[in-house]
CSV table of C-alpha atoms and ligand atoms in Angstrom, one decimal:
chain,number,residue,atom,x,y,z
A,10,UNK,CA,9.7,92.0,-31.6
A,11,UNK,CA,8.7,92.7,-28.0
A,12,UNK,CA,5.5,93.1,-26.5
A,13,UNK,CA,6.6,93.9,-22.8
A,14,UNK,CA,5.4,97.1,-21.1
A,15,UNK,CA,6.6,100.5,-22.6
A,16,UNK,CA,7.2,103.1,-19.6
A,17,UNK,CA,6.6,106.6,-19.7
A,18,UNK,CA,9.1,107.7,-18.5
A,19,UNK,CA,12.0,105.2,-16.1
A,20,UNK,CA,14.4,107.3,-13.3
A,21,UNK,CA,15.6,104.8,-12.4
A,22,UNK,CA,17.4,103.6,-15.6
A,23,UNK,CA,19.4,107.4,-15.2
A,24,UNK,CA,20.1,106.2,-12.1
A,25,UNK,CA,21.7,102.8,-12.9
A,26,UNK,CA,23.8,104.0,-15.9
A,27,UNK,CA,25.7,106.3,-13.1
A,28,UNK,CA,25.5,104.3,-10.1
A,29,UNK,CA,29.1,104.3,-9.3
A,30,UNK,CA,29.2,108.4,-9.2
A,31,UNK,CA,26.1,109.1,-7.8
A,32,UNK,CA,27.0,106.3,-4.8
A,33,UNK,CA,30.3,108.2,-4.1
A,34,UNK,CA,28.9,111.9,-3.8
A,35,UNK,CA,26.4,110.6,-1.8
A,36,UNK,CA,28.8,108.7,0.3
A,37,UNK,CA,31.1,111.8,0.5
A,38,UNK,CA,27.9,114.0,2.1
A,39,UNK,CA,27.4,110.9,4.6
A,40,UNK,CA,31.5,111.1,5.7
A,41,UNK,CA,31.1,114.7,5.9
A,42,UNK,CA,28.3,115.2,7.1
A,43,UNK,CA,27.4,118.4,6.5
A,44,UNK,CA,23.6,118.4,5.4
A,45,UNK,CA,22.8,121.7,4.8
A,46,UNK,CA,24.9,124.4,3.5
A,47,UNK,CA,27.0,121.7,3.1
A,48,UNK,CA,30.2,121.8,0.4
A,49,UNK,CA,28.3,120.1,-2.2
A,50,UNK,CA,26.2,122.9,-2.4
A,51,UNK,CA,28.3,125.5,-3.1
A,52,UNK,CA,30.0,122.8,-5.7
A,53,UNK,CA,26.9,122.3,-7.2
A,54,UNK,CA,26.0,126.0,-7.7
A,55,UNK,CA,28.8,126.7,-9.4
A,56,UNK,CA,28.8,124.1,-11.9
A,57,UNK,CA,25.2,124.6,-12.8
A,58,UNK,CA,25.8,128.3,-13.5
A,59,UNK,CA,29.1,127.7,-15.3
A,60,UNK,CA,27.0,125.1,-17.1
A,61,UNK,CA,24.0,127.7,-17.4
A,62,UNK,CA,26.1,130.4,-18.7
A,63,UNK,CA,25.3,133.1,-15.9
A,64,UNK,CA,27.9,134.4,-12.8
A,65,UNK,CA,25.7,132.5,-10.2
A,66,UNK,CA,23.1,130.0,-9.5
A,67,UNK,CA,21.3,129.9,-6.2
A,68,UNK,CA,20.3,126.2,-4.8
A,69,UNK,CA,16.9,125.8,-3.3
A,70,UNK,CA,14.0,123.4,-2.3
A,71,UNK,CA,12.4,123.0,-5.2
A,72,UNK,CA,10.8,124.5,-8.5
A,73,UNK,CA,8.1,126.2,-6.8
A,74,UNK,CA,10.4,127.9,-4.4
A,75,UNK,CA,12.3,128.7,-7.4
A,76,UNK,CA,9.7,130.9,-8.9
A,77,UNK,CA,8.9,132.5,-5.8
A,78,UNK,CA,12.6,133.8,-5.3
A,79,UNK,CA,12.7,135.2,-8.6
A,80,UNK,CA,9.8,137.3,-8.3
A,81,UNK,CA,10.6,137.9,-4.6
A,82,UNK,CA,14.3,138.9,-5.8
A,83,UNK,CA,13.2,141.3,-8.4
A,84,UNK,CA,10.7,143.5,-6.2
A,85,UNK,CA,7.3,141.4,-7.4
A,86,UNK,CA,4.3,142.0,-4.6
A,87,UNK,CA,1.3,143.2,-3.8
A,88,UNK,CA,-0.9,144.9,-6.3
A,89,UNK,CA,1.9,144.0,-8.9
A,90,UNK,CA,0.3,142.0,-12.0
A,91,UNK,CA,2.4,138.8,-13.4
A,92,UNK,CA,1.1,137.0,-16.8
A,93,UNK,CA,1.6,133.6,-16.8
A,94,UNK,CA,0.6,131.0,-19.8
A,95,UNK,CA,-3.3,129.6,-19.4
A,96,UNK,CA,-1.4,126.3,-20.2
A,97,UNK,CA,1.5,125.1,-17.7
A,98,UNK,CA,2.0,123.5,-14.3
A,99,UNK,CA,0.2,124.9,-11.3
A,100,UNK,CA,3.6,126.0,-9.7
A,101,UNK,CA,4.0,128.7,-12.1
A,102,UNK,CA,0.8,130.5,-10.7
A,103,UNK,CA,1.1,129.3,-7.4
A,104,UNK,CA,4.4,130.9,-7.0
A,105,UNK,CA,2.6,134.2,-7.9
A,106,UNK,CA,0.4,134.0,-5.4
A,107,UNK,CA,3.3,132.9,-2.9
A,108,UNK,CA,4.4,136.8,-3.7
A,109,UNK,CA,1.6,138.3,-3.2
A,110,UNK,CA,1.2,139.4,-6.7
A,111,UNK,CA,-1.9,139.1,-9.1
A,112,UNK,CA,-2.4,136.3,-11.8
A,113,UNK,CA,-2.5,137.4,-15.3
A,114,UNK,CA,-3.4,134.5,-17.5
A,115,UNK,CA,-2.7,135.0,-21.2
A,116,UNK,CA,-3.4,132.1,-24.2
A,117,UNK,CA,-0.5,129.7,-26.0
A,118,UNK,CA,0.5,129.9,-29.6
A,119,UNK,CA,-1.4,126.5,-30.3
A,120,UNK,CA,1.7,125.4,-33.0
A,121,UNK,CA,4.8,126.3,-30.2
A,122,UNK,CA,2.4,125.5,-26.8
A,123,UNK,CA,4.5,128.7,-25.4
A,124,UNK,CA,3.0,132.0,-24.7
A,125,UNK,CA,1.5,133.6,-27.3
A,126,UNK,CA,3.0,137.3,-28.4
A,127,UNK,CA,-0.1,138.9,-29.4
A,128,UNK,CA,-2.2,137.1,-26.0
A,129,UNK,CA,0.3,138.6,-23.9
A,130,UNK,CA,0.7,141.7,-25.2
A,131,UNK,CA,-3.3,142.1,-24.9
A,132,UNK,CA,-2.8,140.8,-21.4
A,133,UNK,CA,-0.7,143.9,-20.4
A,134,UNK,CA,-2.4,146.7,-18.0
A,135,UNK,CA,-0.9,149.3,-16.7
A,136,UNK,CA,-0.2,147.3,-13.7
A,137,UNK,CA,1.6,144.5,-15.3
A,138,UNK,CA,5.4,144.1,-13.9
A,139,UNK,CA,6.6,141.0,-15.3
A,140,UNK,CA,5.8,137.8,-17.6
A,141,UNK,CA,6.8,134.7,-17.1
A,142,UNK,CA,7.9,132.5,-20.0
A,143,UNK,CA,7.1,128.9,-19.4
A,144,UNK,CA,9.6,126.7,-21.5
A,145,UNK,CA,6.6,124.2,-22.3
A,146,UNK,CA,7.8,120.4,-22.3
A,147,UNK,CA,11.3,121.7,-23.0
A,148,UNK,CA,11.1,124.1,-26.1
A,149,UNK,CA,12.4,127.9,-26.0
A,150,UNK,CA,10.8,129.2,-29.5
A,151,UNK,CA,9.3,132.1,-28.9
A,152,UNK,CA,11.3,133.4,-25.8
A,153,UNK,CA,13.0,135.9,-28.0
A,154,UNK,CA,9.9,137.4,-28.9
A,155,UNK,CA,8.1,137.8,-25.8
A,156,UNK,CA,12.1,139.4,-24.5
A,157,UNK,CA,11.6,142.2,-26.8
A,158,UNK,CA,8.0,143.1,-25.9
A,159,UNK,CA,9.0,142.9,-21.9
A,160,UNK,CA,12.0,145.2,-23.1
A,161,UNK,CA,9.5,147.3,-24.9
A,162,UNK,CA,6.9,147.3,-22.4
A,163,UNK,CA,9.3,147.9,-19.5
A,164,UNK,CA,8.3,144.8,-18.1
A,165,UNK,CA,10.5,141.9,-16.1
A,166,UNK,CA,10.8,138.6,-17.7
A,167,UNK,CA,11.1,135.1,-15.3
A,168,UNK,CA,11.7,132.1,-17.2
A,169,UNK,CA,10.1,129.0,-15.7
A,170,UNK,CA,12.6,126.7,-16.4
A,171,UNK,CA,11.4,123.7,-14.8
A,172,UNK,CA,11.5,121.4,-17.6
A,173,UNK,CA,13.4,122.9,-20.1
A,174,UNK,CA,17.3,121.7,-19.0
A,175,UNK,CA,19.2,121.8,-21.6
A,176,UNK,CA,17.4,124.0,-24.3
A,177,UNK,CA,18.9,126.6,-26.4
A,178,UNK,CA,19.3,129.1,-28.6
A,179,UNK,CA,21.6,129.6,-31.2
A,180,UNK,CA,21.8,133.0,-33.0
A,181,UNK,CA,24.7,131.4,-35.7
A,182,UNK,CA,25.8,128.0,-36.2
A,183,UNK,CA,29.0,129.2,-34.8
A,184,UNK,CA,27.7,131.4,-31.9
A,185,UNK,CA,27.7,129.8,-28.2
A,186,UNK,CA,23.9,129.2,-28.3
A,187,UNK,CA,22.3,130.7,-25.2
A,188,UNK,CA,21.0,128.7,-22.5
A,189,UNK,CA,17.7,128.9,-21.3
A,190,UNK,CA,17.5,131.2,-18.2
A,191,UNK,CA,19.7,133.9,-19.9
A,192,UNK,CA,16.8,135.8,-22.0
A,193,UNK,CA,15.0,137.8,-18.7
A,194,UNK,CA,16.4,139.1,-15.7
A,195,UNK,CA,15.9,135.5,-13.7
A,196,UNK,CA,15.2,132.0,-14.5
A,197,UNK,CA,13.7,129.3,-11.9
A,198,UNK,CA,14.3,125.5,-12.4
A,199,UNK,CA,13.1,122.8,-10.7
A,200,UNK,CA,14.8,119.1,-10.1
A,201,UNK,CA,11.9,117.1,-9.4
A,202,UNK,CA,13.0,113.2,-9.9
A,203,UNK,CA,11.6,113.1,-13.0
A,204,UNK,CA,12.7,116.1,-14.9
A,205,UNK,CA,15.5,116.2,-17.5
A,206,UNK,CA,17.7,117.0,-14.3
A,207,UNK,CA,16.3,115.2,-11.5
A,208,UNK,CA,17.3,114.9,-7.7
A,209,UNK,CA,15.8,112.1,-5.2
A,210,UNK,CA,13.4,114.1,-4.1
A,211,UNK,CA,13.2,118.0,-4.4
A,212,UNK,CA,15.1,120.7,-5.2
A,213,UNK,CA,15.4,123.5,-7.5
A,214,UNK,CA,17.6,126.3,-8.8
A,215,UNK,CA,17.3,130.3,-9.7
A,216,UNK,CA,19.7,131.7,-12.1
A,217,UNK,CA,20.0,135.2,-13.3
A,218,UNK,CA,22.6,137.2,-15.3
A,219,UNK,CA,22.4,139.6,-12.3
A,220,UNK,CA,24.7,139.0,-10.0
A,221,UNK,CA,22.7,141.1,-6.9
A,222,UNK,CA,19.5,139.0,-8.1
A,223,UNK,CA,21.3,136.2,-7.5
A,224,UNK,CA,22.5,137.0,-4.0
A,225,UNK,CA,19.4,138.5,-3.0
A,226,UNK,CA,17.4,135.0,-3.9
A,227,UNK,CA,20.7,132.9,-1.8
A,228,UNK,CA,19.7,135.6,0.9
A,229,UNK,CA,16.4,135.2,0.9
A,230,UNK,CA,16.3,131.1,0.8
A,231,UNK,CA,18.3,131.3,3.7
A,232,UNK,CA,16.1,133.4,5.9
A,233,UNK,CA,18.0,136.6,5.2
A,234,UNK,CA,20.4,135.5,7.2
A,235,UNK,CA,24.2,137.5,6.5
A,236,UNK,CA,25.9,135.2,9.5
A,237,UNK,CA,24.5,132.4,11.3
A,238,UNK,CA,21.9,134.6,14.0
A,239,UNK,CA,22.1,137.9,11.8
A,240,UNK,CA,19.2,138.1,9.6
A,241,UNK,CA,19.2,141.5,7.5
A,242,UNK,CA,15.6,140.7,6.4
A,243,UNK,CA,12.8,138.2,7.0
A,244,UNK,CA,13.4,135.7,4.4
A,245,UNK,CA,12.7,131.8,3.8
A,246,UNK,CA,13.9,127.9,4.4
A,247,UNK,CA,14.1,127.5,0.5
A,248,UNK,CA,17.3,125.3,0.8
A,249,UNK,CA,18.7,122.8,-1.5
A,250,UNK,CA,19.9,120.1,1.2
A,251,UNK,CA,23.2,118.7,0.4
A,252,UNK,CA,23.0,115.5,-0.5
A,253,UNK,CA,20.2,116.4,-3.4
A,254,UNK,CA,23.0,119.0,-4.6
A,255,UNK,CA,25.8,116.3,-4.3
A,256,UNK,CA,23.2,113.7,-6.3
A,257,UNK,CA,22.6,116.7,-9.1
A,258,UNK,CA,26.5,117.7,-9.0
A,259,UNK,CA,26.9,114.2,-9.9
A,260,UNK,CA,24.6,113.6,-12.8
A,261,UNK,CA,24.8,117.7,-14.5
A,262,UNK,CA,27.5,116.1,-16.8
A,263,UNK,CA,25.4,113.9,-18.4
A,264,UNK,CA,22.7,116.0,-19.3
A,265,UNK,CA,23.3,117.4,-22.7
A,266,UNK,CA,24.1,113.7,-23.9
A,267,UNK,CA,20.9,112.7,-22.5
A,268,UNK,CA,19.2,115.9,-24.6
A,269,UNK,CA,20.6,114.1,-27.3
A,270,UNK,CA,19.0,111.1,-26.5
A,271,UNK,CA,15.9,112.5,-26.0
A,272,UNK,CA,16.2,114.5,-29.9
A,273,UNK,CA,16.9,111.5,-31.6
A,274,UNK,CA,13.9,109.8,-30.1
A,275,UNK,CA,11.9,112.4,-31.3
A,276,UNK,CA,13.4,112.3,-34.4
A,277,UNK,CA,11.7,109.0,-35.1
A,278,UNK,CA,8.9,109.8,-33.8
A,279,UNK,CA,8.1,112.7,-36.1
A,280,UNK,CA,9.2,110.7,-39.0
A,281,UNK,CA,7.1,107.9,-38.2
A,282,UNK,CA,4.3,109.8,-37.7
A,283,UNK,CA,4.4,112.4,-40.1
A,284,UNK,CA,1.6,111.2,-42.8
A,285,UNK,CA,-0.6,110.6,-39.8
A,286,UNK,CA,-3.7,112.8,-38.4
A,287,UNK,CA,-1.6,114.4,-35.5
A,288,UNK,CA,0.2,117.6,-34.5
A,289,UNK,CA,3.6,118.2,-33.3
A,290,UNK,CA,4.7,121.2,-30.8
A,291,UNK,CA,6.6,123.3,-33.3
A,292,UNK,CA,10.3,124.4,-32.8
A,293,UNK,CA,12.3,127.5,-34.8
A,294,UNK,CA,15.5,125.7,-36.8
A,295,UNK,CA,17.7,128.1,-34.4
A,296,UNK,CA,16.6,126.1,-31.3
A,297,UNK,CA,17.5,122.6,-29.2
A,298,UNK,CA,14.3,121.7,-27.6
A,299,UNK,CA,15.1,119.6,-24.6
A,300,UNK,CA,12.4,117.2,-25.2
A,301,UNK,CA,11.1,116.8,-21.2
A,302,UNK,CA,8.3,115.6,-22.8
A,303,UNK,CA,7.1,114.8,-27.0
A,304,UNK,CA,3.5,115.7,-26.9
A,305,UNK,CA,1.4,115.0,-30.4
A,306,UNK,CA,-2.5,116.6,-30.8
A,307,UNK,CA,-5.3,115.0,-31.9
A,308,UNK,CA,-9.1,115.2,-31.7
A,309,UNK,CA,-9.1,111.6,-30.9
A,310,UNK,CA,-6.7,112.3,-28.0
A,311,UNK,CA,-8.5,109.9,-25.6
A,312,UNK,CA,-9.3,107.0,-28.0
A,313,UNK,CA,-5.8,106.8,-29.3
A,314,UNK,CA,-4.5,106.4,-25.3
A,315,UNK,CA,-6.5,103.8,-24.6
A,316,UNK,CA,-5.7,102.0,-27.8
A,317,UNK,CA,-1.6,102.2,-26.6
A,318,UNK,CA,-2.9,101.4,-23.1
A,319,UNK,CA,-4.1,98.1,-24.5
A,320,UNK,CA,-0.6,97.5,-25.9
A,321,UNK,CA,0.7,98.0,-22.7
A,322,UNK,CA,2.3,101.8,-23.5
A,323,UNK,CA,1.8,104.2,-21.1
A,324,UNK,CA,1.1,107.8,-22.3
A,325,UNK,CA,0.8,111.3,-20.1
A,326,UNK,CA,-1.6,114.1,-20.5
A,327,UNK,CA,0.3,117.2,-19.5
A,328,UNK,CA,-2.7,118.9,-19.2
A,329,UNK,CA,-5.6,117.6,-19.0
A,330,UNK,CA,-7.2,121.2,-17.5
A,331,UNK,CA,-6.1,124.8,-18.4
A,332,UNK,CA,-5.3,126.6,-15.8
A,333,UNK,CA,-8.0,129.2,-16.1
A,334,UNK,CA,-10.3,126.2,-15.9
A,335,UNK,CA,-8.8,124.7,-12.8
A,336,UNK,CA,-11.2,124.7,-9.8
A,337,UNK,CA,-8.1,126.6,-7.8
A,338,UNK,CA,-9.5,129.8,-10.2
A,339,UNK,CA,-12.9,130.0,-10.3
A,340,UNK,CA,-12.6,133.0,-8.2
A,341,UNK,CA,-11.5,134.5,-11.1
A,342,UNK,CA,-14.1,134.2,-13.5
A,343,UNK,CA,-12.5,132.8,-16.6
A,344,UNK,CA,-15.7,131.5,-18.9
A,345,UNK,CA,-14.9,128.8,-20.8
A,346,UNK,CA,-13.5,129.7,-24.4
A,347,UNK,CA,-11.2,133.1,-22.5
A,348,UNK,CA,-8.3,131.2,-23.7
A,349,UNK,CA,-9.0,128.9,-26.7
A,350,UNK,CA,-5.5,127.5,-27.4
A,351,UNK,CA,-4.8,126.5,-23.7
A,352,UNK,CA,-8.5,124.7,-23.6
A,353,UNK,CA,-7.7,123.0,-27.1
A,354,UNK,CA,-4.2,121.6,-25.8
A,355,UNK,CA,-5.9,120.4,-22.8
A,356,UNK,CA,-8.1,118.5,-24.6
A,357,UNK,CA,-6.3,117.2,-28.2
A,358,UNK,CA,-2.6,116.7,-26.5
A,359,UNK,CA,-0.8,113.1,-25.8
A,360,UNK,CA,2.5,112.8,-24.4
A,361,UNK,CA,4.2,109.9,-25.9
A,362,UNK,CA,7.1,107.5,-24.1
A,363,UNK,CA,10.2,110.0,-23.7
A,364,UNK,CA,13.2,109.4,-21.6
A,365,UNK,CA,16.9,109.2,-22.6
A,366,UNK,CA,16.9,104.9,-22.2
A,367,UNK,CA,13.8,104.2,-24.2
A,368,UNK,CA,15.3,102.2,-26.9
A,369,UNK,CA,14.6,103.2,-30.7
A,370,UNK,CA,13.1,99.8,-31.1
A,371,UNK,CA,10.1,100.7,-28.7
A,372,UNK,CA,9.9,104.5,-30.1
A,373,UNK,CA,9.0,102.2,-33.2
A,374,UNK,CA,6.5,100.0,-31.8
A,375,UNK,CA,5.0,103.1,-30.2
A,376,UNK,CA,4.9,104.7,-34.1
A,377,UNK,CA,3.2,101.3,-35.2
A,378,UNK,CA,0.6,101.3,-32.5
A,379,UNK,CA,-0.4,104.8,-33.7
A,380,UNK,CA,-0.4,104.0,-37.3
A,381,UNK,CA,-2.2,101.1,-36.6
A,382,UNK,CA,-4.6,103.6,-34.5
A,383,UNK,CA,-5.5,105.4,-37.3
A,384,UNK,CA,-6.1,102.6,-39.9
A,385,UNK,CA,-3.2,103.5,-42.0
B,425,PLP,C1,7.9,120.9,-12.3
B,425,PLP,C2,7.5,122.2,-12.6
B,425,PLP,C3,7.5,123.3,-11.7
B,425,PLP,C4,7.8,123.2,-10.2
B,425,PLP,O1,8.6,122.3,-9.8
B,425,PLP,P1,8.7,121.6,-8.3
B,425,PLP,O2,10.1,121.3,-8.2
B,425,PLP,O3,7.8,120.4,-8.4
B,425,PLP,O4,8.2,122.6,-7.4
B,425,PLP,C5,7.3,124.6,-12.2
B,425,PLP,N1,6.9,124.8,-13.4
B,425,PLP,C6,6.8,123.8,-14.3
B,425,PLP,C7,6.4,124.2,-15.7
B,425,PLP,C8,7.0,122.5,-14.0
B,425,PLP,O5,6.9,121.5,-14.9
């Protein structure tokens, strides 16, 4: 049995198992040396929306960016209201605020983490122009439903993406299961290192079924330019660089094997940890979560980290603040309790060791130190 450290979460361990392929498209952007708008770009885009299931994907700098060309793409501005989840990563609101367009916060289904259908529908006003669907730690369940009230509400749907690579959903055991950033009109993902697809150092993507929404966000990361010094509208430097889409080009193959990884992690976990005091994020049978992160809830949240601290295994909090708590939003008045399933995540949710090299025998001692936690 060992006792060494238990990471969180190791890049670099992706990064060693394909060394000799992500050397040579980096070396092959060096020889070339075209940096931006480079071939490996264009190489990359392709591939990720053949992978993604949609006619195009558009490069860009990074997540946030991401979520910004979507809205930008589809019309999203001023006076326009967005919901987003009360529970998710700042980027998702900031990048509604990068448009020019008014935050909508709306409360989680505490069982999925995603955005609740009932919340969001009492978020609607007759300003509302889109949602936005946070894939939370990796699981789709409940994108359907929120696709049919934006369809029945005459409302745009943006998937945040960002840490959801790899998720799905299958309508039939035999059906091509659909990709995540194929339910709404656009989907943003990001590639921060440590994501389930991870650059060295930032980048994102937007997808979209659309093929004008697609070139629309291209044009508009590339400040509206048509040729080099011909700019058909004021746009933005959103660009993927190349080497970060050579680097992504390069790993994109291994990513549903390392989904795999990731559910057969979990898959001991929940085991292991099924007779125990704790909740797990709760998936429909029809889905592949894609397992960014395993979170558990429990009302001794904090106790129960520092207790795997002491046994040297680091845990995340992802978040520790709902977003309608967060300083950044005072301005908009949110008293404590506005959205009770957000505030309750924040405070009862522990993410667990996740990544696709953690070995089975360490998802174990994780499982013992937690038993062991709770006296049982
Ligand atoms: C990481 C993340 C983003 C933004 O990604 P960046 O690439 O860091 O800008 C957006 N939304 C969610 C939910 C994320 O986890």
């Amino acid at each position: 049995m060992t006792s060494g450290p238990i990471r969180f979460n190791d890049i670099y361990a992706s990064y060693t198992e394909q060394r000799e392929t992500i050397d040579a498209a980096i070396a092959d952007v060096l020889a070339k040396g075209d940096f931006i708008n480079g071939r490996a770009v264009g190489n990359f885009e392709k591939a990720f929306a053949e992978w993604c299931g949609t006619p195009d994907a558009v490069g860009c700098s990074n997540g946030t960016s991401a979520l910004h060309l979507c809205f930008a793409a589809l019309g999203l501005g001023p006076e326009d209201e967005i919901i987003v989840p009360a529970m998710t990563f700042i980027a998702t609101s900031e990048a509604v605020m990068h448009a020019g367009a008014r935050l909508v916060f709306a409360d989680v289904n505490i069982d999925t983490l995603n955005l609740d259908p009932a919340a969001t529908e009492a978020a609607i006003t007759p300003r509302t122009r889109a949602i936005v669907f946070v894939h939370l730690h990796g699981n789709p369940t409940g994108v359907k439903e929120i696709a049919s009230l934006a369809a029945r509400k005459n409302l745009l749907l943006i998937e945040d993406c960002a840490q959801a690579h790899g998720a799905w959903i299958s309508s039939a055991p035999t059906a091509t299961p659909t990709r995540v950033g194929c339910f709404g009109q656009a989907g943003a993902f990001s590639f921060f290192p440590a994501k389930n697809l991870g650059a060295f150092g930032d980048a994102g993507a937007v997808v979209s079924l659309n093929p004008e929404t697609a070139a629309l966000a291209r044009r508009l990361a590339n400040h509206g330019r048509s040729e080099k010094y011909v700019h058909l509208i004021e746009g933005y430097n959103y660009r993927i660089d190349s080497l970060q889409a050579a680097v992504l080009a390069a790993k994109l193959p291994s990513v549903d094997n390392q989904v795999d990884r990731r559910n057969r992690l979990a898959e001991i976990y929940r085991e292991r940890l099924t007779d125990l005091p704790v909740e797990f994020q709760q998936q429909t049978p029809d889905t592949r979560h894609a397992l960014h992160l395993f979170v558990i809830r429990t009302d001794r949240r904090d106790a129960l980290q520092a207790a795997l601290r002491e046994q040297k295994i680091e845990t995340g909090i992802h978040y520790p603040i709902a977003l309608s708590g967060q300083p950044a939003y005072a301005s908009l008045g949110h008293a404590r309790g506005a959205f009770p399933n957000a505030e309750s995540d924040a405070e009862t949710t522990l993410s667990l060791p996740m990544y696709p090299q953690l070995s089975p025998d360490d998802v174990a001692r994780v499982c013992d130190a937690i038993t062991q936690f709770f006296g049982k």
